[in-house]
CSV table of C-alpha atoms and ligand atoms in Angstrom, one decimal:
chain,number,residue,atom,x,y,z
A,13,MET,CA,136.9,101.6,97.2
A,14,PRO,CA,133.9,99.5,97.9
A,15,THR,CA,130.4,100.5,97.4
A,16,ALA,CA,128.3,99.7,100.4
A,17,ALA,CA,124.6,99.1,100.6
A,18,VAL,CA,123.0,99.8,103.9
A,19,ILE,CA,119.7,98.0,104.3
A,20,GLY,CA,117.2,97.2,107.1
A,21,ALA,CA,117.1,93.6,108.1
A,22,GLN,CA,113.7,93.7,109.9
A,23,TRP,CA,110.5,95.6,109.3
A,24,GLY,CA,112.1,99.0,109.0
A,25,ASP,CA,112.9,101.5,111.7
A,26,GLU,CA,116.2,99.7,112.5
A,27,GLY,CA,118.1,103.0,112.8
A,28,LYS,CA,119.5,103.1,109.3
A,29,GLY,CA,119.5,106.9,109.3
A,30,LYS,CA,122.0,107.2,112.1
A,31,ILE,CA,124.3,104.6,110.6
A,32,VAL,CA,124.2,106.2,107.2
A,33,ASP,CA,124.9,109.6,108.7
A,34,ARG,CA,128.0,108.3,110.5
A,35,LEU,CA,129.3,106.4,107.5
A,36,ALA,CA,128.6,109.4,105.3
A,37,GLU,CA,131.4,111.4,107.1
A,38,GLU,CA,133.8,109.5,104.9
A,39,ALA,CA,131.6,109.0,101.8
A,40,ASP,CA,131.6,110.8,98.5
A,41,LEU,CA,128.0,109.9,97.4
A,42,VAL,CA,125.0,108.8,99.4
A,43,VAL,CA,122.2,107.5,97.2
A,44,ARG,CA,118.6,106.6,98.1
A,45,PHE,CA,117.4,103.7,95.9
A,46,GLN,CA,113.7,103.0,96.7
A,47,GLY,CA,110.6,104.0,98.7
A,48,GLY,CA,109.4,107.5,99.2
A,49,ALA,CA,108.2,109.7,102.0
A,50,ASN,CA,106.9,106.7,103.8
A,51,ALA,CA,110.3,106.4,105.3
A,52,GLY,CA,111.3,108.3,108.4
A,53,HIS,CA,115.0,108.5,109.1
A,54,THR,CA,115.7,110.1,112.5
A,55,ILE,CA,119.2,111.5,113.0
A,56,SER,CA,120.5,113.3,116.0
A,57,VAL,CA,122.7,116.2,114.9
A,58,GLU,CA,124.4,118.2,117.7
A,59,GLY,CA,121.7,117.3,120.1
A,60,GLU,CA,118.9,118.2,117.7
A,61,GLU,CA,116.7,115.5,116.3
A,62,ARG,CA,116.1,115.7,112.6
A,63,VAL,CA,113.7,113.5,110.6
A,64,LEU,CA,114.2,113.0,106.9
A,65,HIS,CA,111.7,111.2,104.7
A,66,LEU,CA,113.1,111.5,101.2
A,67,ILE,CA,116.5,113.2,101.3
A,68,PRO,CA,119.4,110.8,101.9
A,69,SER,CA,120.9,110.8,105.4
A,70,GLY,CA,124.2,112.0,104.0
A,71,ILE,CA,122.8,115.6,103.7
A,72,PHE,CA,124.3,116.8,107.0
A,73,HIS,CA,127.8,116.5,105.6
A,74,GLU,CA,129.5,119.2,103.5
A,75,GLY,CA,131.2,117.9,100.5
A,76,VAL,CA,129.0,114.8,100.2
A,77,ARG,CA,126.6,114.5,97.3
A,78,SER,CA,123.2,113.1,98.4
A,79,LEU,CA,121.3,111.6,95.5
A,80,VAL,CA,117.7,110.5,95.1
A,81,GLY,CA,117.7,107.7,92.6
A,82,PRO,CA,115.2,106.9,89.8
A,83,GLY,CA,113.7,104.0,91.9
A,84,VAL,CA,112.3,106.4,94.5
A,85,VAL,CA,108.8,107.8,94.3
A,86,VAL,CA,108.8,111.6,95.0
A,87,ASP,CA,106.1,113.8,96.4
A,88,PRO,CA,107.5,117.1,95.1
A,89,GLY,CA,105.7,119.1,97.9
A,90,GLU,CA,107.2,116.9,100.5
A,91,LEU,CA,110.7,117.1,99.0
A,92,LEU,CA,110.6,120.9,98.8
A,93,GLY,CA,109.3,121.0,102.4
A,94,GLU,CA,112.2,119.0,103.5
A,95,VAL,CA,114.6,121.2,101.6
A,96,GLU,CA,113.0,124.3,103.3
A,97,SER,CA,113.3,122.8,106.8
A,98,LEU,CA,117.0,121.9,106.3
A,99,ARG,CA,117.6,125.5,105.0
A,100,ALA,CA,115.8,126.9,108.0
A,101,ALA,CA,118.3,124.9,110.2
A,102,GLY,CA,121.2,126.5,108.3
A,103,ILE,CA,121.9,123.6,106.0
A,104,GLU,CA,122.4,124.7,102.4
A,105,VAL,CA,121.3,121.8,100.3
A,106,GLU,CA,121.6,123.2,96.8
A,107,ASP,CA,125.1,121.9,96.0
A,108,ARG,CA,124.7,118.7,98.0
A,109,LEU,CA,121.4,117.4,96.7
A,110,GLY,CA,120.6,115.8,93.3
A,111,VAL,CA,117.3,114.2,92.3
A,112,SER,CA,116.8,111.9,89.3
A,113,GLY,CA,114.3,113.2,86.8
A,114,ASN,CA,113.4,109.6,86.2
A,115,ALA,CA,112.0,109.3,89.7
A,116,HIS,CA,108.2,108.9,89.6
A,117,VAL,CA,105.9,111.6,91.0
A,118,ILE,CA,103.3,111.1,93.7
A,119,PHE,CA,100.2,113.2,93.0
A,120,PRO,CA,97.3,114.0,95.4
A,121,TYR,CA,95.2,111.4,93.7
A,122,HIS,CA,97.6,108.6,94.7
A,123,ARG,CA,96.9,109.3,98.4
A,124,ALA,CA,93.2,109.4,97.7
A,125,GLU,CA,93.4,106.1,95.8
A,126,GLU,CA,95.4,104.6,98.7
A,127,ALA,CA,92.8,105.7,101.3
A,128,TRP,CA,90.1,104.3,99.2
A,129,MET,CA,91.9,100.9,98.9
A,130,GLU,CA,92.6,100.7,102.6
A,131,ALA,CA,89.0,101.3,103.3
A,132,ALA,CA,87.9,98.7,100.8
A,133,ARG,CA,90.2,96.1,102.5
A,134,GLY,CA,88.4,96.6,105.8
A,135,SER,CA,89.9,94.4,108.5
A,136,GLY,CA,92.4,93.1,105.9
A,137,ARG,CA,94.0,96.6,105.6
A,138,ILE,CA,97.7,96.9,105.3
A,139,GLY,CA,98.1,99.8,107.7
A,140,THR,CA,100.1,101.9,105.2
A,141,THR,CA,101.6,105.2,105.9
A,142,GLY,CA,99.0,106.9,103.6
A,143,ARG,CA,101.7,108.7,101.5
A,144,GLY,CA,100.5,107.4,98.2
A,145,ILE,CA,103.5,105.1,97.8
A,146,GLY,CA,101.6,101.9,96.6
A,147,PRO,CA,99.5,103.6,93.9
A,148,ALA,CA,102.5,105.6,92.6
A,149,TYR,CA,104.5,102.4,92.2
A,150,ALA,CA,101.5,100.6,90.7
A,151,ASP,CA,101.3,103.4,88.0
A,152,ARG,CA,105.0,102.9,87.3
A,153,ILE,CA,104.5,99.2,86.7
A,154,SER,CA,101.3,99.9,84.7
A,155,ARG,CA,103.4,102.3,82.5
A,156,THR,CA,101.1,105.2,83.2
A,157,GLY,CA,103.3,106.8,85.8
A,158,ILE,CA,104.5,110.4,85.5
A,159,ARG,CA,108.2,111.2,86.1
A,160,LEU,CA,109.8,114.3,87.5
A,161,PHE,CA,111.1,115.1,84.0
A,162,ASP,CA,107.5,115.3,82.8
A,163,LEU,CA,106.9,118.2,85.1
A,164,LEU,CA,109.0,120.3,82.8
A,165,ASP,CA,106.9,119.8,79.7
A,166,VAL,CA,103.4,121.1,79.8
A,167,ASP,CA,102.1,119.1,76.8
A,168,ARG,CA,103.5,115.8,78.0
A,169,LEU,CA,102.3,116.4,81.5
A,170,SER,CA,98.7,117.3,80.3
A,171,GLU,CA,98.6,114.2,78.1
A,172,LYS,CA,99.8,111.9,80.8
A,173,LEU,CA,97.5,113.4,83.5
A,174,THR,CA,94.5,113.1,81.1
A,175,LEU,CA,95.1,109.4,80.8
A,176,SER,CA,95.8,108.8,84.5
A,177,LEU,CA,92.6,110.6,85.5
A,178,ARG,CA,90.6,108.7,83.0
A,179,LEU,CA,91.9,105.4,84.3
A,180,LYS,CA,91.2,106.4,87.9
A,181,ALA,CA,87.8,107.9,87.3
A,182,HIS,CA,85.9,105.1,88.9
A,183,ILE,CA,87.6,105.9,92.2
A,184,LEU,CA,88.0,109.6,92.0
A,185,GLU,CA,84.5,110.3,90.9
A,186,GLY,CA,83.3,108.6,94.0
A,187,LEU,CA,85.0,111.3,96.0
A,188,PRO,CA,82.9,114.3,94.9
A,189,ASP,CA,84.0,116.5,97.8
A,190,ARG,CA,87.5,116.4,96.4
A,191,ALA,CA,86.6,117.0,92.7
A,192,GLU,CA,88.5,120.2,92.7
A,193,ASP,CA,91.7,118.4,93.8
A,194,PHE,CA,91.5,116.1,90.8
A,195,ASP,CA,90.7,118.7,88.2
A,196,ARG,CA,93.2,118.2,85.4
A,197,ASP,CA,94.1,121.8,84.7
A,198,ARG,CA,94.6,122.5,88.3
A,199,LEU,CA,96.8,119.5,88.7
A,200,VAL,CA,98.8,120.6,85.7
A,201,GLU,CA,99.2,124.1,87.0
A,202,ASN,CA,100.4,122.9,90.5
A,203,ALA,CA,102.7,120.3,89.1
A,204,LEU,CA,104.4,122.7,86.7
A,205,ALA,CA,104.9,125.1,89.6
A,206,LEU,CA,106.4,122.4,91.7
A,207,GLY,CA,108.5,121.2,88.8
A,208,GLY,CA,109.9,124.7,88.4
A,209,ARG,CA,110.9,124.9,92.0
A,210,LEU,CA,112.5,121.4,91.9
A,211,GLY,CA,114.5,122.4,88.8
A,212,PRO,CA,117.7,123.3,90.7
A,213,TYR,CA,117.8,119.9,92.3
A,214,LEU,CA,117.2,117.8,89.2
A,215,ALA,CA,120.5,116.1,88.2
A,216,ASP,CA,121.8,113.2,86.1
A,217,VAL,CA,121.9,110.9,89.1
A,218,GLU,CA,122.4,107.8,87.1
A,219,ASP,CA,125.3,109.3,85.3
A,220,GLU,CA,126.8,110.8,88.4
A,221,LEU,CA,126.6,107.4,90.1
A,222,ALA,CA,128.2,105.6,87.1
A,223,ARG,CA,131.1,108.1,87.1
A,224,GLY,CA,131.5,107.7,90.8
A,225,VAL,CA,131.8,103.9,90.4
A,226,GLU,CA,134.4,104.5,87.6
A,227,ARG,CA,136.6,106.8,89.7
A,228,ASP,CA,136.4,104.5,92.7
A,229,ALA,CA,134.4,106.9,94.8
A,230,ARG,CA,133.1,105.9,98.3
A,231,ILE,CA,129.5,105.2,97.7
A,232,LEU,CA,126.7,104.5,100.2
A,233,LEU,CA,123.5,103.1,98.9
A,234,GLU,CA,120.8,103.9,101.4
A,235,GLY,CA,117.8,101.6,101.8
A,236,ALA,CA,114.5,102.5,103.3
A,237,GLN,CA,112.0,100.3,105.2
A,238,GLY,CA,113.3,96.8,105.8
A,239,THR,CA,113.8,93.4,104.3
A,240,LEU,CA,110.6,91.9,105.6
A,241,LEU,CA,108.6,94.7,103.9
A,242,ASP,CA,110.1,93.9,100.5
A,243,VAL,CA,107.2,93.7,98.0
A,244,ALA,CA,108.3,90.3,96.7
A,245,HIS,CA,110.1,88.6,99.6
A,246,GLY,CA,108.5,90.2,102.7
A,247,THR,CA,105.4,89.2,104.5
A,248,TYR,CA,103.2,89.8,101.5
A,249,PRO,CA,100.7,91.4,101.3
A,250,PHE,CA,101.7,93.3,104.4
A,251,VAL,CA,104.6,94.9,102.7
A,252,THR,CA,105.6,98.2,101.1
A,253,SER,CA,105.5,98.5,97.3
A,254,SER,CA,109.2,98.5,96.5
A,255,HIS,CA,112.2,96.2,96.7
A,256,THR,CA,113.8,97.0,100.1
A,257,ILE,CA,116.5,94.3,99.8
A,258,ALA,CA,120.1,95.0,98.5
A,259,GLY,CA,119.1,93.8,95.1
A,260,GLY,CA,116.6,96.8,95.1
A,261,ALA,CA,119.7,99.0,94.8
A,262,CYS,CA,120.6,97.4,91.5
A,263,THR,CA,117.1,97.7,90.0
A,264,GLY,CA,116.4,101.0,91.6
A,265,LEU,CA,119.5,102.7,90.5
A,266,GLY,CA,120.5,100.8,87.4
A,267,MET,CA,123.6,99.6,89.2
A,268,ALA,CA,125.3,96.3,88.4
A,269,PRO,CA,125.2,93.7,91.3
A,270,SER,CA,129.0,93.2,90.9
A,271,ARG,CA,129.6,96.8,91.8
A,272,ILE,CA,128.3,96.4,95.4
A,273,GLN,CA,131.1,95.1,97.6
A,274,HIS,CA,129.6,95.4,101.1
A,275,VAL,CA,126.1,94.9,102.4
A,276,LEU,CA,125.6,96.3,105.8
A,277,ALA,CA,122.5,95.0,107.5
A,278,VAL,CA,121.1,97.3,110.2
A,279,VAL,CA,119.5,95.1,113.0
A,280,LYS,CA,117.7,96.6,115.9
A,281,ALA,CA,118.6,94.7,119.1
A,282,TYR,CA,114.9,93.7,119.4
A,283,SER,CA,112.1,93.7,116.8
A,284,THR,CA,109.5,96.2,115.9
A,285,ARG,CA,106.8,96.5,113.2
A,286,VAL,CA,104.3,99.3,112.3
A,287,GLY,CA,101.1,98.5,110.5
A,288,GLU,CA,99.4,95.1,110.1
A,289,GLY,CA,100.9,91.7,109.3
A,290,PRO,CA,102.5,88.7,111.0
A,291,PHE,CA,105.1,89.3,113.8
A,292,PRO,CA,106.0,86.0,115.5
A,293,THR,CA,107.9,87.4,118.4
A,294,GLU,CA,105.5,90.2,119.2
A,295,LEU,CA,105.1,91.1,122.9
A,296,THR,CA,101.8,92.5,123.7
A,297,GLY,CA,102.2,92.8,127.5
A,298,GLU,CA,104.4,94.8,129.9
A,299,THR,CA,107.8,93.9,128.3
A,300,GLY,CA,106.5,95.1,124.9
A,301,GLU,CA,105.3,98.3,126.5
A,302,ARG,CA,108.7,98.8,128.2
A,303,LEU,CA,110.5,98.4,124.9
A,304,ARG,CA,108.2,100.9,123.2
A,305,GLU,CA,108.6,103.5,125.9
A,306,ARG,CA,112.3,103.1,126.4
A,307,GLY,CA,113.1,102.8,122.7
A,308,ARG,CA,110.7,105.6,121.8
A,309,GLU,CA,109.1,103.3,119.4
A,310,TYR,CA,106.6,105.6,117.7
A,311,GLY,CA,106.5,106.0,113.9
A,312,ALA,CA,108.7,108.9,112.6
A,313,THR,CA,106.3,109.4,109.7
A,314,THR,CA,102.9,108.7,111.2
A,315,GLY,CA,103.5,108.8,114.9
A,316,ARG,CA,101.8,105.4,115.3
A,317,PRO,CA,103.0,103.2,118.2
A,318,ARG,CA,105.2,100.5,116.9
A,319,ARG,CA,104.5,96.9,117.8
A,320,CYS,CA,107.5,95.5,119.8
A,321,GLY,CA,109.0,92.0,120.4
A,322,TRP,CA,112.1,89.9,120.9
A,323,LEU,CA,114.8,89.5,118.4
A,324,ASP,CA,114.0,86.9,115.7
A,325,LEU,CA,117.1,85.0,114.6
A,326,ILE,CA,115.1,83.0,112.1
A,327,ALA,CA,113.8,86.2,110.3
A,328,LEU,CA,117.3,87.6,110.5
A,329,ALA,CA,118.9,84.5,108.9
A,330,TYR,CA,116.4,84.9,106.1
A,331,ALA,CA,117.4,88.6,105.7
A,332,VAL,CA,121.1,87.6,105.6
A,333,ARG,CA,120.4,85.2,102.8
A,334,LEU,CA,118.3,87.6,100.8
A,335,ASN,CA,120.7,90.4,101.0
A,336,GLY,CA,124.0,88.6,101.0
A,337,VAL,CA,124.9,90.5,104.2
A,338,THR,CA,128.6,91.0,104.8
A,339,GLY,CA,128.4,93.1,108.1
A,340,LEU,CA,126.0,93.9,110.9
A,341,ALA,CA,125.1,97.1,112.5
A,342,VAL,CA,123.2,96.4,115.7
A,343,THR,CA,121.3,99.4,117.0
A,344,LYS,CA,119.6,100.5,120.2
A,345,LEU,CA,121.4,98.0,122.4
A,346,ASP,CA,121.0,100.4,125.3
A,347,VAL,CA,117.2,100.0,125.2
A,348,LEU,CA,117.7,96.5,126.6
A,349,ASP,CA,119.6,97.8,129.6
A,350,GLY,CA,118.1,96.5,132.9
A,351,ILE,CA,115.9,93.8,131.4
A,352,GLU,CA,116.7,90.7,133.6
A,353,GLU,CA,116.3,88.0,131.0
A,354,LEU,CA,116.3,88.5,127.2
A,355,ARG,CA,114.9,86.1,124.7
A,356,VAL,CA,115.8,85.4,121.1
A,357,CYS,CA,113.7,83.4,118.7
A,358,THR,CA,115.6,80.3,117.3
A,359,GLY,CA,112.7,78.4,115.8
A,360,TYR,CA,109.0,78.6,114.8
A,361,ARG,CA,106.6,76.1,116.3
A,362,ILE,CA,103.9,75.0,113.9
A,363,GLY,CA,101.6,72.5,115.6
A,364,GLU,CA,103.9,69.7,116.9
A,365,THR,CA,106.9,70.6,114.8
A,366,VAL,CA,109.6,73.3,115.1
A,367,GLN,CA,111.2,74.6,112.0
A,368,GLU,CA,114.4,76.6,112.0
A,369,PHE,CA,113.9,78.5,108.8
A,370,TRP,CA,111.6,81.2,107.3
A,371,PRO,CA,108.5,79.6,105.7
A,372,VAL,CA,108.4,79.7,101.9
A,373,ASN,CA,104.7,80.7,102.3
A,374,SER,CA,104.9,83.7,104.6
A,375,SER,CA,101.2,83.4,105.3
A,376,GLN,CA,102.1,80.5,107.6
A,377,LEU,CA,103.7,83.0,110.0
A,378,ARG,CA,100.2,83.8,111.2
A,379,GLU,CA,100.1,80.4,112.8
A,380,VAL,CA,103.6,80.1,114.3
A,381,ALA,CA,104.6,80.5,117.9
A,382,PRO,CA,108.2,81.4,118.6
A,383,ARG,CA,110.6,79.0,120.2
A,384,CYS,CA,112.9,81.1,122.2
A,385,GLU,CA,116.3,80.8,123.9
A,386,THR,CA,116.8,82.8,127.1
A,387,LEU,CA,120.0,84.9,127.5
A,388,PRO,CA,120.9,86.8,130.7
A,389,GLY,CA,120.3,90.5,130.6
A,390,TRP,CA,122.6,93.2,132.1
A,391,LYS,CA,122.1,95.7,134.8
A,392,ALA,CA,124.8,98.3,134.0
A,393,SER,CA,124.1,101.0,131.4
A,394,THR,CA,125.4,100.6,127.9
A,395,GLU,CA,124.2,104.1,126.9
A,396,GLY,CA,126.9,106.0,125.0
A,397,ALA,CA,129.5,103.2,125.2
A,398,LYS,CA,132.2,103.6,122.7
A,399,ARG,CA,134.5,100.7,123.4
A,400,VAL,CA,133.7,97.0,123.5
A,401,GLU,CA,135.4,96.8,127.0
A,402,ASP,CA,132.8,99.3,128.3
A,403,LEU,CA,130.0,96.8,127.5
A,404,PRO,CA,128.9,94.4,130.3
A,405,GLY,CA,129.8,90.8,129.6
A,406,GLU,CA,126.2,89.8,129.1
A,407,ALA,CA,125.8,92.5,126.4
A,408,ARG,CA,128.8,91.2,124.6
A,409,ARG,CA,127.4,87.7,124.9
A,410,TYR,CA,124.1,88.8,123.4
A,411,LEU,CA,125.9,90.5,120.5
A,412,ASP,CA,128.2,87.4,120.0
A,413,ARG,CA,125.1,85.2,119.9
A,414,ILE,CA,123.6,87.3,117.1
A,415,SER,CA,126.8,87.4,115.1
A,416,GLU,CA,127.6,83.7,115.5
A,417,SER,CA,124.1,82.6,114.7
A,418,LEU,CA,124.0,84.6,111.5
A,419,GLY,CA,127.6,83.9,110.6
A,420,VAL,CA,128.2,87.6,109.9
A,421,PRO,CA,130.7,89.9,111.7
A,422,LEU,CA,129.7,93.0,113.6
A,423,ASP,CA,130.7,96.2,112.0
A,424,VAL,CA,129.2,98.5,114.6
A,425,VAL,CA,126.9,98.6,117.6
A,426,SER,CA,124.9,101.7,118.4
A,427,THR,CA,124.5,102.6,122.0
A,428,GLY,CA,122.5,105.8,121.8
A,429,PRO,CA,120.9,108.2,119.3
A,430,ASP,CA,123.8,110.7,119.2
A,431,ARG,CA,126.8,110.7,116.9
A,432,GLY,CA,129.7,109.0,118.6
A,433,GLN,CA,127.5,106.7,120.7
A,434,GLU,CA,128.7,103.6,118.9
A,435,VAL,CA,131.2,100.8,119.3
A,436,TRP,CA,133.0,100.4,116.0
A,437,PHE,CA,134.6,97.1,114.9
A,438,ARG,CA,135.0,97.7,111.2
A,439,ARG,CA,134.3,100.3,108.6
A,440,PRO,CA,133.6,99.8,104.9
A,441,TRP,CA,136.5,102.1,104.0
B,29,IMP,P1,103.4,101.9,102.6
B,29,IMP,O1,104.9,101.8,102.4
B,29,IMP,O2,103.0,103.3,103.1
B,29,IMP,O3,102.6,101.5,101.5
B,29,IMP,O4,103.1,101.0,103.9
B,29,IMP,C1,103.1,99.6,103.7
B,29,IMP,C2,103.6,98.9,105.0
B,29,IMP,O5,105.0,99.3,105.2
B,29,IMP,C3,102.9,99.4,106.3
B,29,IMP,O6,102.9,98.3,107.2
B,29,IMP,C4,103.8,100.5,106.8
B,29,IMP,O7,103.6,100.7,108.2
B,29,IMP,C5,105.1,99.9,106.5
B,29,IMP,N1,106.2,101.0,106.3
B,29,IMP,C6,106.3,101.8,105.3
B,29,IMP,N2,107.4,102.6,105.5
B,29,IMP,C7,107.9,102.3,106.7
B,29,IMP,C8,109.1,102.7,107.4
B,29,IMP,O8,109.8,103.6,107.0
B,29,IMP,N3,109.3,102.1,108.6
B,29,IMP,C9,108.5,101.0,109.1
B,29,IMP,N4,107.4,100.6,108.4
B,29,IMP,C10,107.1,101.2,107.2
């Protein structure tokens, strides 16, 4: 049985949550491998919209184990809040959810540190989600991070917090109104309490995953954010702090690359981006506004309006290369209904020249103008279409153009937010 990684091919918000939820119906394990509560996975379950930030999108299925891997950064309060809200909706998560004790913890000082850094950057700010993700990953790399396991050992926790607070004193002491929040003993007390409440969910995720691979279980590896936000290969420095590409599943989970057989790239039928950074096909006028309203393009985590633009085949070809994509999931096709003419970017103009590949130095994206090809739009509604024959010819042509240009077959096309509003071509299992 193949293990399939589901990743975002753009700047996040491609609709991975819905695709993972649908594939999870037939999965044994669904595993988040990176990011934290900066993600917002929106899933429509029986007409109700649910947003998950940390818990994998497999959680709505009985009999499926949803695992949070060691590569994720966990805000314990957020995680417990998510558990509570699922419970309130009648979803018992205790048997379904397992969280790795090796996942790093986000503390209140991480958010404060991030706010301080964003302010210091001024007009060069990243436009982060403010969830403390960057500073928590920075601590991990600096080898001063605190893991969920540490919340179960008071001496270890106190020792580690003492060091962290000492290293961050130059920032935190400048925030006198919050001195109480950064008092070591208080932090220890709160963290121990949260650790106790998290106890039932802590699991040997790495081991569970390895045993799943051994017994040929159906495993879905769930990415958060998107390829172009990858900390090494995205539009640096306007990126998140983790590896969002399929390789991030290997490092995030301790999983061998040869164990991943299918890489499903989720591609929104147009482009969006939240936060700062280059976006060659951005539409700032009426069409962009229309995509935003029709596609309800507002951040699931921060509520910020998303920047919208045409599909960028150059960026997608780069994503296909980085991830070794073997199948495409095109989402939100219905949002394009009724637009007379559609454009897709097939090259970047830099001065007098046009280049048909992603620049090695992504800072150059600031200077490029998109060269676009025009494709006819369609008048009929595609909303809720389930069969390819139900799609207008122009919509099929649009999809074929994407698939042919990228040299990757379509697995699925999503035509609405609800379960079942999809045209399936192929499943990983
Ligand atoms: P951070 O991940 O909060 O550090 O934010 C870094 C950049 O990634 C910012 O531009 C955010 O808007 C963006 N970002 C983080 N998470 C998501 C997401 O789930 N969807 C889209 N953009 C995101």
